[in-house]
Amino acid sequence: MPKLKTNSGAKKRFALTGTGKIKRKHAFKSHILTKKTLKQKRNLTHTGLVSRVDAKSVKALLANH
């Protein structure tokens, strides 16, 4: 059986924590920032965690990571 490849897009977007949870960045922080408030941009800076519902599918993409 061939080796499974890790999804390249997923390995750039997600990181595993020590406890096995998946870290992610917030969306809407890359462009058109002039119309967003400072508070909104500041809160988007922090990393979040992938929800339990989506964690299984993201872990499948990170199979060999």
XYZ file of N, CA, C and O in Angstrom:
260
model
N 0.834 -1.183 0.000
C 0.000 0.000 0.000
C 0.882 1.252 0.000
O 1.859 1.319 0.752
N 0.571 2.252 -0.825
C 1.422 3.446 -0.884
C 1.290 4.307 0.375
O 0.309 4.205 1.109
N 2.281 5.143 0.574
C 2.250 6.061 1.711
C 1.172 7.113 1.477
O 0.947 7.530 0.341
N 0.518 7.541 2.542
C -0.470 8.615 2.434
C 0.250 9.947 2.465
O 1.202 10.125 3.221
N -0.212 10.862 1.642
C 0.390 12.192 1.631
C -0.418 13.128 2.516
O -1.644 13.067 2.528
N 0.276 13.982 3.253
C -0.376 15.022 4.026
C -0.860 16.090 3.056
O -0.171 16.429 2.109
N -2.056 16.621 3.286
C -2.597 17.683 2.453
C -1.761 18.946 2.655
O -1.649 19.450 3.769
N -1.145 19.450 1.585
C -0.209 20.579 1.686
C -0.873 21.849 2.201
O -0.286 22.592 2.982
N -2.102 22.107 1.760
C -2.823 23.291 2.224
C -3.112 23.212 3.710
O -3.011 24.202 4.436
N -3.466 22.028 4.177
C -3.807 21.845 5.587
C -2.586 21.988 6.486
O -2.672 22.577 7.565
N -1.453 21.486 6.049
C -0.270 21.563 6.914
C 0.227 23.002 7.067
O 0.871 23.332 8.053
N -0.122 23.875 6.095
C 0.240 25.287 6.210
C -0.739 26.045 7.099
O -0.393 27.073 7.671
N -1.974 25.554 7.203
C -3.026 26.281 7.909
C -3.243 25.852 9.348
O -3.730 26.626 10.171
N -2.916 24.605 9.673
C -3.218 24.066 10.995
C -1.954 23.565 11.678
O -1.002 23.179 11.026
N -2.004 23.557 13.025
C -0.902 23.010 13.809
C -1.489 22.236 14.980
O -2.518 22.622 15.539
N -0.853 21.131 15.332
C -1.314 20.333 16.460
C -0.730 20.872 17.755
O 0.442 21.246 17.803
N -1.543 20.907 18.813
C -1.051 21.304 20.126
C -0.514 20.065 20.831
O -0.672 18.942 20.346
N 0.077 20.253 21.975
C 0.620 19.135 22.735
C -0.445 18.158 23.188
O -0.183 16.963 23.337
N -1.661 18.656 23.425
C -2.740 17.791 23.897
C -3.537 17.173 22.750
O -4.531 16.492 22.986
N -3.146 17.452 21.498
C -3.799 16.848 20.349
C -4.905 17.682 19.725
O -5.566 17.236 18.802
N -5.130 18.881 20.262
C -6.114 19.770 19.643
C -5.481 20.424 18.421
O -4.271 20.369 18.241
N -6.307 21.067 17.598
C -5.800 21.654 16.362
C -5.942 23.166 16.423
O -7.048 23.688 16.602
N -4.813 23.865 16.288
C -4.806 25.329 16.275
C -5.091 25.831 14.877
O -4.725 25.191 13.894
N -5.727 26.995 14.792
C -6.025 27.597 13.498
C -5.947 29.104 13.638
O -5.981 29.640 14.741
N -5.832 29.782 12.495
C -5.880 31.243 12.484
C -7.284 31.685 12.127
O -8.046 30.929 11.528
N -7.619 32.918 12.488
C -8.919 33.469 12.132
C -8.917 33.937 10.680
O -7.889 34.369 10.158
N -10.082 33.876 10.065
C -10.250 34.379 8.706
C -10.470 35.893 8.748
O -10.595 36.478 9.831
N -10.521 36.520 7.606
C -10.827 37.956 7.444
C -9.746 38.874 8.000
O -10.033 39.988 8.421
N -8.487 38.450 7.980
C -7.419 39.297 8.508
C -6.362 39.581 7.443
O -5.271 40.044 7.736
N -6.667 39.295 6.159
C -5.612 39.419 5.150
C -5.689 40.684 4.311
O -4.667 41.251 3.953
N -6.884 41.157 3.979
C -6.984 42.364 3.149
C -8.318 43.058 3.426
O -9.142 42.541 4.180
N -8.491 44.234 2.834
C -9.643 45.118 3.104
C -9.748 45.370 4.608
O -10.790 45.162 5.231
N -8.635 45.808 5.191
C -8.599 46.019 6.641
C -9.005 47.434 7.038
O -9.212 47.694 8.222
N -9.124 48.337 6.057
C -9.419 49.738 6.396
C -10.817 49.904 6.962
O -11.037 50.758 7.823
N -11.766 49.104 6.517
C -13.140 49.249 7.005
C -13.423 48.448 8.267
O -14.512 48.525 8.810
N -12.444 47.688 8.736
C -12.624 46.911 9.965
C -12.107 47.704 11.156
O -11.099 48.400 11.068
N -12.799 47.592 12.271
C -12.413 48.355 13.459
C -11.137 47.771 14.058
O -10.799 46.605 13.832
N -10.445 48.594 14.844
C -9.225 48.139 15.515
C -9.512 46.955 16.420
O -8.734 46.003 16.493
N -10.632 47.015 17.128
C -11.006 45.927 18.035
C -11.202 44.625 17.268
O -10.754 43.564 17.704
N -11.850 44.718 16.122
C -12.104 43.535 15.299
C -10.790 42.930 14.814
O -10.565 41.723 14.905
N -9.892 43.793 14.320
C -8.598 43.311 13.817
C -7.754 42.721 14.934
O -7.087 41.698 14.757
N -7.798 43.338 16.096
C -7.033 42.850 17.252
C -7.526 41.469 17.677
O -6.740 40.570 17.972
N -8.837 41.285 17.694
C -9.395 39.996 18.104
C -9.153 38.901 17.073
O -9.092 37.719 17.427
N -9.000 39.275 15.803
C -8.710 38.287 14.761
C -7.255 37.828 14.787
O -6.910 36.826 14.168
N -6.405 38.569 15.491
C -4.982 38.247 15.551
C -4.731 36.941 16.310
O -3.867 36.157 15.946
N -5.509 36.713 17.368
C -5.282 35.548 18.225
C -5.651 34.246 17.500
O -6.557 34.231 16.673
N -4.954 33.184 17.858
C -5.269 31.890 17.263
C -6.479 31.294 17.968
O -6.768 31.610 19.120
N -7.167 30.419 17.259
C -8.313 29.720 17.828
C -8.099 28.230 17.720
O -7.045 27.773 17.264
N -9.084 27.476 18.150
C -9.028 26.028 18.035
C -10.114 25.570 17.075
O -11.184 26.168 17.005
N -9.825 24.512 16.344
C -10.815 23.928 15.444
C -11.878 23.265 16.315
O -11.560 22.612 17.314
N -13.150 23.427 15.949
C -14.238 22.867 16.756
C -14.188 21.338 16.725
O -13.626 20.729 15.801
N -14.789 20.727 17.743
C -14.799 19.265 17.849
C -15.421 18.615 16.621
O -14.997 17.554 16.180
N -16.445 19.261 16.066
C -17.159 18.711 14.907
C -16.235 18.596 13.698
O -16.284 17.610 12.959
N -15.376 19.597 13.492
C -14.503 19.623 12.326
C -13.155 18.955 12.567
O -12.411 18.702 11.614
N -12.826 18.673 13.804
C -11.494 18.172 14.140
C -11.167 16.860 13.430
O -10.035 16.660 12.975
N -12.152 15.974 13.322
C -11.905 14.664 12.709
C -11.493 14.803 11.248
O -10.542 14.163 10.793
N -12.183 15.670 10.503
C -11.861 15.825 9.078
C -10.527 16.528 8.881
O -9.794 16.222 7.946
N -10.179 17.472 9.772
C -8.890 18.153 9.665
C -7.757 17.185 10.002
O -6.721 17.180 9.344
N -7.952 16.331 11.005
C -6.928 15.347 11.359
C -6.682 14.362 10.217
O -5.565 13.890 10.023
N -7.715 14.079 9.436
C -7.556 13.191 8.283
C -6.661 13.837 7.232
O -5.865 13.170 6.582
N -6.793 15.157 7.077
C -5.942 15.883 6.118
C -4.496 15.936 6.611
O -3.561 16.019 5.821
N -4.318 15.936 7.931
C -2.975 16.002 8.528
C -2.470 14.604 8.878
O -1.690 14.454 9.815
N -2.908 13.599 8.145
C -2.661 12.202 8.495
C -1.205 11.901 8.845
O -0.932 11.225 9.824
N -0.261 12.410 8.083
C 1.159 12.073 8.322
C 1.917 13.179 9.023
O 3.125 13.115 9.161
N 1.224 14.214 9.428
C 1.895 15.389 10.006
C 2.288 15.115 11.446
O 1.604 14.573 12.229
